[in-house]
PDB file of C-alpha atoms in Angstrom:
ATOM      1  CA  MET A   1      -0.009   0.019  -0.011  1.00 45.00           C
ATOM      2  CA  ALA A   2       1.163   3.553  -0.677  1.00 51.00           C
ATOM      3  CA  LYS A   3       2.547   4.119   2.835  1.00 54.00           C
ATOM      4  CA  GLY A   4       1.923   7.607   4.157  1.00 62.00           C
ATOM      5  CA  LYS A   5       0.394   8.743   0.884  1.00 81.00           C
ATOM      6  CA  TYR A   6      -3.089   8.682   2.361  1.00 83.00           C
ATOM      7  CA  LYS A   7      -2.241  11.789   4.486  1.00 88.00           C
ATOM      8  CA  LYS A   8      -2.233  13.900   1.315  1.00 89.00           C
ATOM      9  CA  TRP A   9      -5.810  12.851   0.552  1.00 91.00           C
ATOM     10  CA  LEU A  10      -7.040  13.770   4.024  1.00 91.00           C
ATOM     11  CA  GLU A  11      -6.343  17.418   3.324  1.00 91.00           C
ATOM     12  CA  PRO A  12      -9.490  19.539   2.725  1.00 89.00           C
ATOM     13  CA  ASP A  13      -8.541  20.499  -0.871  1.00 88.00           C
ATOM     14  CA  ASN A  14      -7.968  16.914  -1.898  1.00 90.00           C
ATOM     15  CA  LEU A  15     -11.105  15.708  -0.161  1.00 91.00           C
ATOM     16  CA  THR A  16     -13.004  18.301  -2.222  1.00 89.00           C
ATOM     17  CA  LYS A  17     -11.268  16.908  -5.298  1.00 91.00           C
ATOM     18  CA  LEU A  18     -12.384  13.391  -4.432  1.00 92.00           C
ATOM     19  CA  GLU A  19     -15.930  14.556  -3.955  1.00 89.00           C
ATOM     20  CA  GLY A  20     -15.798  16.307  -7.321  1.00 89.00           C
ATOM     21  CA  TRP A  21     -14.565  13.196  -9.115  1.00 91.00           C
ATOM     22  CA  ALA A  22     -17.341  11.148  -7.565  1.00 88.00           C
ATOM     23  CA  ARG A  23     -19.865  13.823  -8.512  1.00 84.00           C
ATOM     24  CA  ASP A  24     -18.615  13.709 -12.086  1.00 85.00           C
ATOM     25  CA  GLY A  25     -19.607  10.039 -12.155  1.00 83.00           C
ATOM     26  CA  LEU A  26     -16.109   8.513 -12.110  1.00 88.00           C
ATOM     27  CA  LYS A  27     -15.894   4.867 -10.980  1.00 88.00           C
ATOM     28  CA  ASP A  28     -13.643   3.787  -8.110  1.00 90.00           C
ATOM     29  CA  THR A  29     -11.117   2.408 -10.547  1.00 91.00           C
ATOM     30  CA  GLN A  30     -10.904   5.761 -12.334  1.00 92.00           C
ATOM     31  CA  ILE A  31     -10.657   7.702  -9.071  1.00 92.00           C
ATOM     32  CA  ALA A  32      -7.877   5.406  -7.846  1.00 92.00           C
ATOM     33  CA  ASP A  33      -6.067   5.973 -11.172  1.00 93.00           C
ATOM     34  CA  ASN A  34      -6.325   9.707 -10.687  1.00 92.00           C
ATOM     35  CA  MET A  35      -4.944   9.323  -7.144  1.00 92.00           C
ATOM     36  CA  GLY A  36      -2.050   7.271  -8.422  1.00 91.00           C
ATOM     37  CA  ILE A  37      -2.916   4.193  -6.397  1.00 91.00           C
ATOM     38  CA  ASN A  38      -4.431   0.738  -6.964  1.00 90.00           C
ATOM     39  CA  VAL A  39      -8.198   0.365  -6.514  1.00 90.00           C
ATOM     40  CA  SER A  40      -7.578  -2.150  -3.750  1.00 90.00           C
ATOM     41  CA  THR A  41      -5.676   0.551  -1.859  1.00 91.00           C
ATOM     42  CA  LEU A  42      -8.596   2.936  -2.352  1.00 92.00           C
ATOM     43  CA  TYR A  43     -10.998   0.315  -0.845  1.00 91.00           C
ATOM     44  CA  THR A  44      -8.631  -0.055   2.143  1.00 91.00           C
ATOM     45  CA  TRP A  45      -8.439   3.719   2.653  1.00 92.00           C
ATOM     46  CA  LYS A  46     -12.245   4.020   2.417  1.00 91.00           C
ATOM     47  CA  ASN A  47     -12.614   1.452   5.197  1.00 91.00           C
ATOM     48  CA  ARG A  48      -9.866   2.928   7.334  1.00 90.00           C
ATOM     49  CA  TYR A  49     -10.325   6.694   6.877  1.00 91.00           C
ATOM     50  CA  SER A  50     -13.908   7.978   7.206  1.00 92.00           C
ATOM     51  CA  GLU A  51     -12.976  11.328   5.657  1.00 92.00           C
ATOM     52  CA  ILE A  52     -12.168   9.710   2.325  1.00 93.00           C
ATOM     53  CA  ASN A  53     -15.198   7.473   2.427  1.00 92.00           C
ATOM     54  CA  GLU A  54     -17.528  10.351   3.262  1.00 91.00           C
ATOM     55  CA  ALA A  55     -16.164  12.552   0.483  1.00 91.00           C
ATOM     56  CA  LEU A  56     -16.700   9.887  -2.149  1.00 91.00           C
ATOM     57  CA  LYS A  57     -20.088   8.958  -0.738  1.00 88.00           C
ATOM     58  CA  LYS A  58     -21.235  12.607  -0.716  1.00 85.00           C
ATOM     59  CA  GLY A  59     -20.157  13.105  -4.298  1.00 84.00           C
ATOM     60  CA  LYS A  60     -21.950  10.006  -5.525  1.00 81.00           C
ATOM     61  CA  GLU A  61     -25.118  10.932  -3.656  1.00 79.00           C
ATOM     62  CA  VAL A  62     -25.235  14.203  -5.529  1.00 76.00           C
ATOM     63  CA  VAL A  63     -25.042  12.362  -8.818  1.00 73.00           C
ATOM     64  CA  ASP A  64     -27.793   9.920  -7.679  1.00 74.00           C
ATOM     65  CA  TYR A  65     -30.037  12.808  -6.751  1.00 76.00           C
ATOM     66  CA  GLU A  66     -29.419  14.546 -10.081  1.00 76.00           C
ATOM     67  CA  ILE A  67     -30.234  11.364 -12.013  1.00 77.00           C
ATOM     68  CA  GLU A  68     -33.306  10.781  -9.863  1.00 79.00           C
ATOM     69  CA  ASN A  69     -34.559  14.323 -10.421  1.00 81.00           C
ATOM     70  CA  SER A  70     -33.909  14.032 -14.126  1.00 82.00           C
ATOM     71  CA  LEU A  71     -35.874  10.750 -14.238  1.00 82.00           C
ATOM     72  CA  ILE A  72     -38.721  12.321 -12.298  1.00 83.00           C
ATOM     73  CA  SER A  73     -38.886  15.260 -14.644  1.00 85.00           C
ATOM     74  CA  THR A  74     -39.329  12.952 -17.666  1.00 86.00           C
ATOM     75  CA  MET A  75     -42.296  11.262 -15.921  1.00 85.00           C
ATOM     76  CA  LYS A  76     -44.146  14.601 -15.807  1.00 85.00           C
ATOM     77  CA  LYS A  77     -45.607  16.560 -18.661  1.00 86.00           C
ATOM     78  CA  HIS A  78     -43.163  19.386 -19.441  1.00 84.00           C
ATOM     79  CA  THR A  79     -42.133  21.802 -22.097  1.00 89.00           C
ATOM     80  CA  VAL A  80     -38.864  21.934 -24.117  1.00 87.00           C
ATOM     81  CA  THR A  81     -37.677  25.167 -25.638  1.00 90.00           C
ATOM     82  CA  THR A  82     -35.641  24.960 -28.856  1.00 91.00           C
ATOM     83  CA  THR A  83     -33.896  27.967 -30.286  1.00 92.00           C
ATOM     84  CA  GLN A  84     -32.513  28.284 -33.811  1.00 92.00           C
ATOM     85  CA  TYR A  85     -29.701  30.767 -34.380  1.00 92.00           C
ATOM     86  CA  LYS A  86     -28.264  32.579 -37.346  1.00 92.00           C
ATOM     87  CA  MET A  87     -24.616  33.640 -37.630  1.00 92.00           C
ATOM     88  CA  VAL A  88     -24.337  37.288 -38.754  1.00 93.00           C
ATOM     89  CA  LYS A  89     -21.340  39.550 -39.125  1.00 92.00           C
ATOM     90  CA  LYS A  90     -20.983  42.090 -36.371  1.00 91.00           C
ATOM     91  CA  ASP A  91     -21.470  45.776 -37.052  1.00 91.00           C
ATOM     92  CA  ASP A  92     -18.184  47.483 -37.863  1.00 92.00           C
ATOM     93  CA  PHE A  93     -18.507  49.922 -34.982  1.00 93.00           C
ATOM     94  CA  LYS A  94     -19.281  47.112 -32.503  1.00 92.00           C
ATOM     95  CA  LEU A  95     -16.441  44.991 -33.847  1.00 92.00           C
ATOM     96  CA  LYS A  96     -13.959  47.855 -33.535  1.00 93.00           C
ATOM     97  CA  ALA A  97     -15.047  48.589 -29.960  1.00 93.00           C
ATOM     98  CA  GLU A  98     -14.673  44.950 -28.912  1.00 92.00           C
ATOM     99  CA  ARG A  99     -11.222  44.747 -30.456  1.00 92.00           C
ATOM    100  CA  GLU A 100      -9.983  47.896 -28.742  1.00 93.00           C
ATOM    101  CA  GLU A 101     -11.289  46.695 -25.432  1.00 92.00           C
ATOM    102  CA  PHE A 102      -9.575  43.312 -25.897  1.00 91.00           C
ATOM    103  CA  MET A 103      -6.289  44.940 -26.894  1.00 92.00           C
ATOM    104  CA  ASN A 104      -6.267  47.156 -23.801  1.00 91.00           C
ATOM    105  CA  ILE A 105      -6.908  44.210 -21.490  1.00 91.00           C
ATOM    106  CA  TYR A 106      -4.273  42.104 -23.273  1.00 89.00           C
ATOM    107  CA  LYS A 107      -1.675  44.897 -23.016  1.00 89.00           C
ATOM    108  CA  PHE A 108      -2.342  45.209 -19.282  1.00 88.00           C
ATOM    109  CA  ASP A 109      -1.984  41.438 -18.742  1.00 86.00           C
ATOM    110  CA  HIS A 110       1.053  41.150 -21.122  1.00 89.00           C
ATOM    111  CA  PRO A 111       3.075  44.339 -20.887  1.00 89.00           C
ATOM    112  CA  GLU A 112       6.018  42.674 -22.606  1.00 91.00           C
ATOM    113  CA  ALA A 113       3.979  41.724 -25.699  1.00 89.00           C
ATOM    114  CA  SER A 114       4.890  43.258 -29.043  1.00 93.00           C
ATOM    115  CA  LYS A 115       2.387  45.074 -31.273  1.00 90.00           C
ATOM    116  CA  ASN A 116       2.248  42.098 -33.633  1.00 93.00           C
ATOM    117  CA  GLU A 117       1.520  39.670 -30.795  1.00 92.00           C
ATOM    118  CA  ILE A 118      -1.254  41.926 -29.541  1.00 91.00           C
ATOM    119  CA  LEU A 119      -2.855  42.047 -33.022  1.00 92.00           C
ATOM    120  CA  ILE A 120      -2.679  38.271 -33.401  1.00 93.00           C
ATOM    121  CA  ALA A 121      -4.200  37.708 -29.940  1.00 91.00           C
ATOM    122  CA  THR A 122      -6.973  40.192 -30.731  1.00 91.00           C
ATOM    123  CA  ALA A 123      -7.795  38.517 -34.013  1.00 91.00           C
ATOM    124  CA  LYS A 124      -8.046  35.171 -32.245  1.00 91.00           C
ATOM    125  CA  GLY A 125      -9.894  36.486 -29.186  1.00 90.00           C
ATOM    126  CA  VAL A 126     -12.604  38.574 -30.849  1.00 91.00           C
ATOM    127  CA  GLU A 127     -15.208  36.824 -32.998  1.00 91.00           C
ATOM    128  CA  VAL A 128     -16.182  38.556 -36.239  1.00 92.00           C
ATOM    129  CA  TYR A 129     -19.582  36.836 -36.351  1.00 93.00           C
ATOM    130  CA  GLU A 130     -22.175  36.627 -33.608  1.00 91.00           C
ATOM    131  CA  LYS A 131     -25.088  34.231 -33.024  1.00 89.00           C
ATOM    132  CA  ILE A 132     -28.542  35.810 -33.299  1.00 91.00           C
ATOM    133  CA  PRO A 133     -31.681  33.871 -32.243  1.00 91.00           C
ATOM    134  CA  ILE A 134     -34.234  33.821 -35.061  1.00 90.00           C
ATOM    135  CA  ILE A 135     -36.763  31.120 -34.056  1.00 92.00           C
ATOM    136  CA  ARG A 136     -37.786  29.943 -30.622  1.00 90.00           C
ATOM    137  CA  THR A 137     -40.031  26.876 -30.411  1.00 93.00           C
ATOM    138  CA  VAL A 138     -41.764  25.612 -27.262  1.00 92.00           C
ATOM    139  CA  THR A 139     -42.904  21.986 -27.408  1.00 91.00           C
ATOM    140  CA  GLU A 140     -45.025  20.121 -24.922  1.00 90.00           C
ATOM    141  CA  VAL A 141     -43.628  16.709 -24.068  1.00 87.00           C
ATOM    142  CA  ASP A 142     -45.862  13.936 -22.708  1.00 88.00           C
ATOM    143  CA  PRO A 143     -44.726  11.879 -19.734  1.00 87.00           C
ATOM    144  CA  ASN A 144     -42.233   9.123 -20.457  1.00 85.00           C
ATOM    145  CA  VAL A 145     -44.167   5.896 -19.935  1.00 84.00           C
ATOM    146  CA  SER A 146     -41.003   3.739 -19.939  1.00 84.00           C
ATOM    147  CA  ALA A 147     -39.526   5.878 -17.137  1.00 81.00           C
ATOM    148  CA  MET A 148     -42.756   5.585 -15.188  1.00 81.00           C
ATOM    149  CA  ILE A 149     -42.747   1.781 -15.512  1.00 80.00           C
ATOM    150  CA  PHE A 150     -39.098   1.598 -14.436  1.00 80.00           C
ATOM    151  CA  TRP A 151     -39.758   3.851 -11.424  1.00 77.00           C
ATOM    152  CA  LEU A 152     -42.804   1.868 -10.278  1.00 77.00           C
ATOM    153  CA  LYS A 153     -41.058  -1.501 -10.619  1.00 77.00           C
ATOM    154  CA  ALA A 154     -38.103  -0.217  -8.658  1.00 76.00           C
ATOM    155  CA  ARG A 155     -40.186   1.448  -5.927  1.00 74.00           C
ATOM    156  CA  ARG A 156     -43.027  -1.139  -5.601  1.00 74.00           C
ATOM    157  CA  PRO A 157     -41.859  -4.454  -6.984  1.00 74.00           C
ATOM    158  CA  ASP A 158     -44.529  -6.242  -4.971  1.00 71.00           C
ATOM    159  CA  VAL A 159     -47.297  -4.503  -6.903  1.00 68.00           C
ATOM    160  CA  PHE A 160     -45.806  -3.490 -10.245  1.00 66.00           C
ATOM    161  CA  ARG A 161     -43.311  -6.224 -11.007  1.00 66.00           C
ATOM    162  CA  ASP A 162     -43.559  -7.965 -14.363  1.00 62.00           C
ATOM    163  CA  GLN A 163     -46.727 -10.029 -14.526  1.00 58.00           C
ATOM    164  CA  THR A 164     -44.975 -12.605 -16.643  1.00 54.00           C
ATOM    165  CA  PHE A 165     -42.622 -13.475 -13.787  1.00 55.00           C
ATOM    166  CA  LYS A 166     -45.481 -13.376 -11.325  1.00 60.00           C
ATOM    167  CA  LYS A 167     -47.508 -15.871 -13.393  1.00 65.00           C
ATOM    168  CA  LEU A 168     -44.441 -18.023 -13.837  1.00 59.00           C
ATOM    169  CA  ASN A 169     -43.873 -18.179 -10.077  1.00 65.00           C
ATOM    170  CA  GLU A 170     -47.529 -19.085  -9.566  1.00 72.00           C
ATOM    171  CA  ALA A 171     -47.334 -21.840 -12.198  1.00 71.00           C
ATOM    172  CA  ASN A 172     -44.165 -23.233 -10.552  1.00 74.00           C
ATOM    173  CA  ALA A 173     -45.940 -23.277  -7.219  1.00 76.00           C
ATOM    174  CA  ARG A 174     -48.928 -25.162  -8.684  1.00 78.00           C
ATOM    175  CA  LYS A 175     -46.554 -27.605 -10.339  1.00 76.00           C
ATOM    176  CA  ALA A 176     -44.728 -28.267  -7.071  1.00 76.00           C
ATOM    177  CA  ILE A 177     -48.056 -28.894  -5.262  1.00 79.00           C
ATOM    178  CA  ALA A 178     -49.218 -31.273  -8.042  1.00 75.00           C
ATOM    179  CA  GLU A 179     -45.934 -33.191  -7.925  1.00 73.00           C
ATOM    180  CA  ALA A 180     -46.216 -33.501  -4.141  1.00 73.00           C
ATOM    181  CA  ASN A 181     -49.759 -34.892  -4.467  1.00 74.00           C
ATOM    182  CA  ILE A 182     -48.678 -37.389  -7.100  1.00 71.00           C
ATOM    183  CA  SER A 183     -45.788 -38.556  -4.971  1.00 66.00           C
ATOM    184  CA  GLU A 184     -48.173 -39.027  -2.081  1.00 68.00           C
ATOM    185  CA  LYS A 185     -50.584 -41.083  -4.189  1.00 67.00           C
ATOM    186  CA  GLN A 186     -47.704 -43.228  -5.515  1.00 69.00           C
ATOM    187  CA  LEU A 187     -46.498 -43.921  -1.965  1.00 67.00           C
ATOM    188  CA  LYS A 188     -49.987 -44.907  -0.879  1.00 69.00           C
ATOM    189  CA  ALA A 189     -50.342 -47.217  -3.860  1.00 67.00           C
ATOM    190  CA  LEU A 190     -47.039 -48.930  -3.026  1.00 64.00           C
ATOM    191  CA  GLU A 191     -48.144 -49.405   0.582  1.00 64.00           C
ATOM    192  CA  GLU A 192     -51.438 -50.962  -0.552  1.00 64.00           C
ATOM    193  CA  ALA A 193     -49.595 -53.229  -2.938  1.00 61.00           C
ATOM    194  CA  ASP A 194     -47.400 -54.555  -0.087  1.00 58.00           C
ATOM    195  CA  ASN A 195     -50.455 -55.380   2.037  1.00 58.00           C
ATOM    196  CA  PRO A 196     -51.355 -59.119   1.507  1.00 56.00           C
ATOM    197  CA  ASP A 197     -55.007 -58.443   2.269  1.00 57.00           C
ATOM    198  CA  ASN A 198     -55.156 -56.369  -0.927  1.00 52.00           C
ATOM    199  CA  ALA A 199     -53.567 -59.036  -3.084  1.00 52.00           C
ATOM    200  CA  THR A 200     -55.413 -60.014  -6.232  1.00 53.00           C
ATOM    201  CA  VAL A 201     -55.493 -63.756  -7.051  1.00 50.00           C
ATOM    202  CA  VAL A 202     -56.438 -65.088 -10.481  1.00 50.00           C
ATOM    203  CA  VAL A 203     -58.204 -68.474 -10.330  1.00 46.00           C
ATOM    204  CA  ASP A 204     -58.980 -70.484 -13.444  1.00 51.00           C
ATOM    205  CA  ASP A 205     -60.563 -73.465 -11.718  1.00 51.00           C
ATOM    206  CA  ILE A 206     -63.881 -73.492  -9.731  1.00 53.00           C
ATOM    207  CA  SER A 207     -62.541 -76.143  -7.322  1.00 57.00           C
ATOM    208  CA  LYS A 208     -59.493 -73.989  -6.568  1.00 56.00           C
ATOM    209  CA  LEU A 209     -61.764 -71.013  -5.913  1.00 54.00           C
ATOM    210  CA  LYS A 210     -63.784 -73.056  -3.392  1.00 62.00           C
ATOM    211  CA  GLU A 211     -60.567 -74.228  -1.767  1.00 66.00           C
ATOM    212  CA  LEU A 212     -59.316 -70.639  -1.520  1.00 60.00           C
ATOM    213  CA  ARG A 213     -62.572 -69.490   0.102  1.00 65.00           C
ATOM    214  CA  ASP A 214     -62.441 -72.279   2.682  1.00 67.00           C
ATOM    215  CA  LYS A 215     -58.860 -71.386   3.477  1.00 64.00           C
ATOM    216  CA  ASN A 216     -59.776 -67.761   4.045  1.00 63.00           C
ATOM    217  CA  ALA A 217     -62.765 -68.788   6.210  1.00 62.00           C
ATOM    218  CA  ASP A 218     -60.561 -71.009   8.392  1.00 61.00           C
ATOM    219  CA  SER A 219     -58.051 -68.181   8.744  1.00 59.00           C
ATOM    220  CA  SER A 220     -60.836 -65.791   9.864  1.00 56.00           C
ATOM    221  CA  THR A 221     -62.156 -68.348  12.369  1.00 55.00           C
ATOM    222  CA  LYS A 222     -58.744 -68.828  13.958  1.00 51.00           C
ATOM    223  CA  GLN A 223     -58.265 -65.039  14.240  1.00 51.00           C
ATOM    224  CA  GLY A 224     -61.640 -64.832  15.966  1.00 51.00           C
ATOM    225  CA  ASP A 225     -60.675 -67.554  18.518  1.00 51.00           C
TER     226      ASP A 225
END
C-alpha cells in the first residue's frame, strides 16, 4: 500500500477533489487511477479513513439525486424550448469597440507583448460573427411511460413487477403442489400393494376357488378364537 500517501488525501482541498470526481460520475477504478494508487488501496483507505469514504459517498449521492430528479422530470408533462440561431457579421462599430477593449486588456496582462503579438491575440480572441436567435419553439412533451414503468417497478416491486414473472412463479408453485400430491398417491399405492389383504389372485378353476374361500374362512375363524 502507498505508505503515508493517504495523508495527502485527508487534506481539505484533496477531499473536495475526491468529492468532485465522484460527483462527475467517475468509478472507483478511475478515481484510484487519478490518485495514483491501486483500486484495492482505495478500498482499504475508504474502510480505514472515514474522511475519504464520506467525500466519495457525498459526491456520488449528488449524482444519484441529479439522475433521480432528471428521471422524475421525464415522468411529468413538461415543455422543451428549442432555439434556432443565425450567424451574422458584427457591425463594424461594434467589432472595432470589442477589439480595442480586448487589446487594452491584453496589453495590461502582457506588458512585454509586441504590437504584432497583440494584433494576433486580438484577431483570435474577438469573434467577427455573432449568433442571433431567429426562431424559438416551445414543445409540450408527454410523460415518459417507460420511465414511469421503471420507477414503479423499482419502488413497488410487490405490486408493479412484471406479470410474466408473477404468473411463472404461480405456475411453478402449482406444479410443485401437483408433484407432491402425485408422490403421495404413488406412496399410498405402493403401501397398498405390499399389504397381502389387498392381493389379487387369479383363479382359473372353480374347485380351486372353493378351496381358497375355505382357506380364508378357516383363517378368519382362527383369528376370531
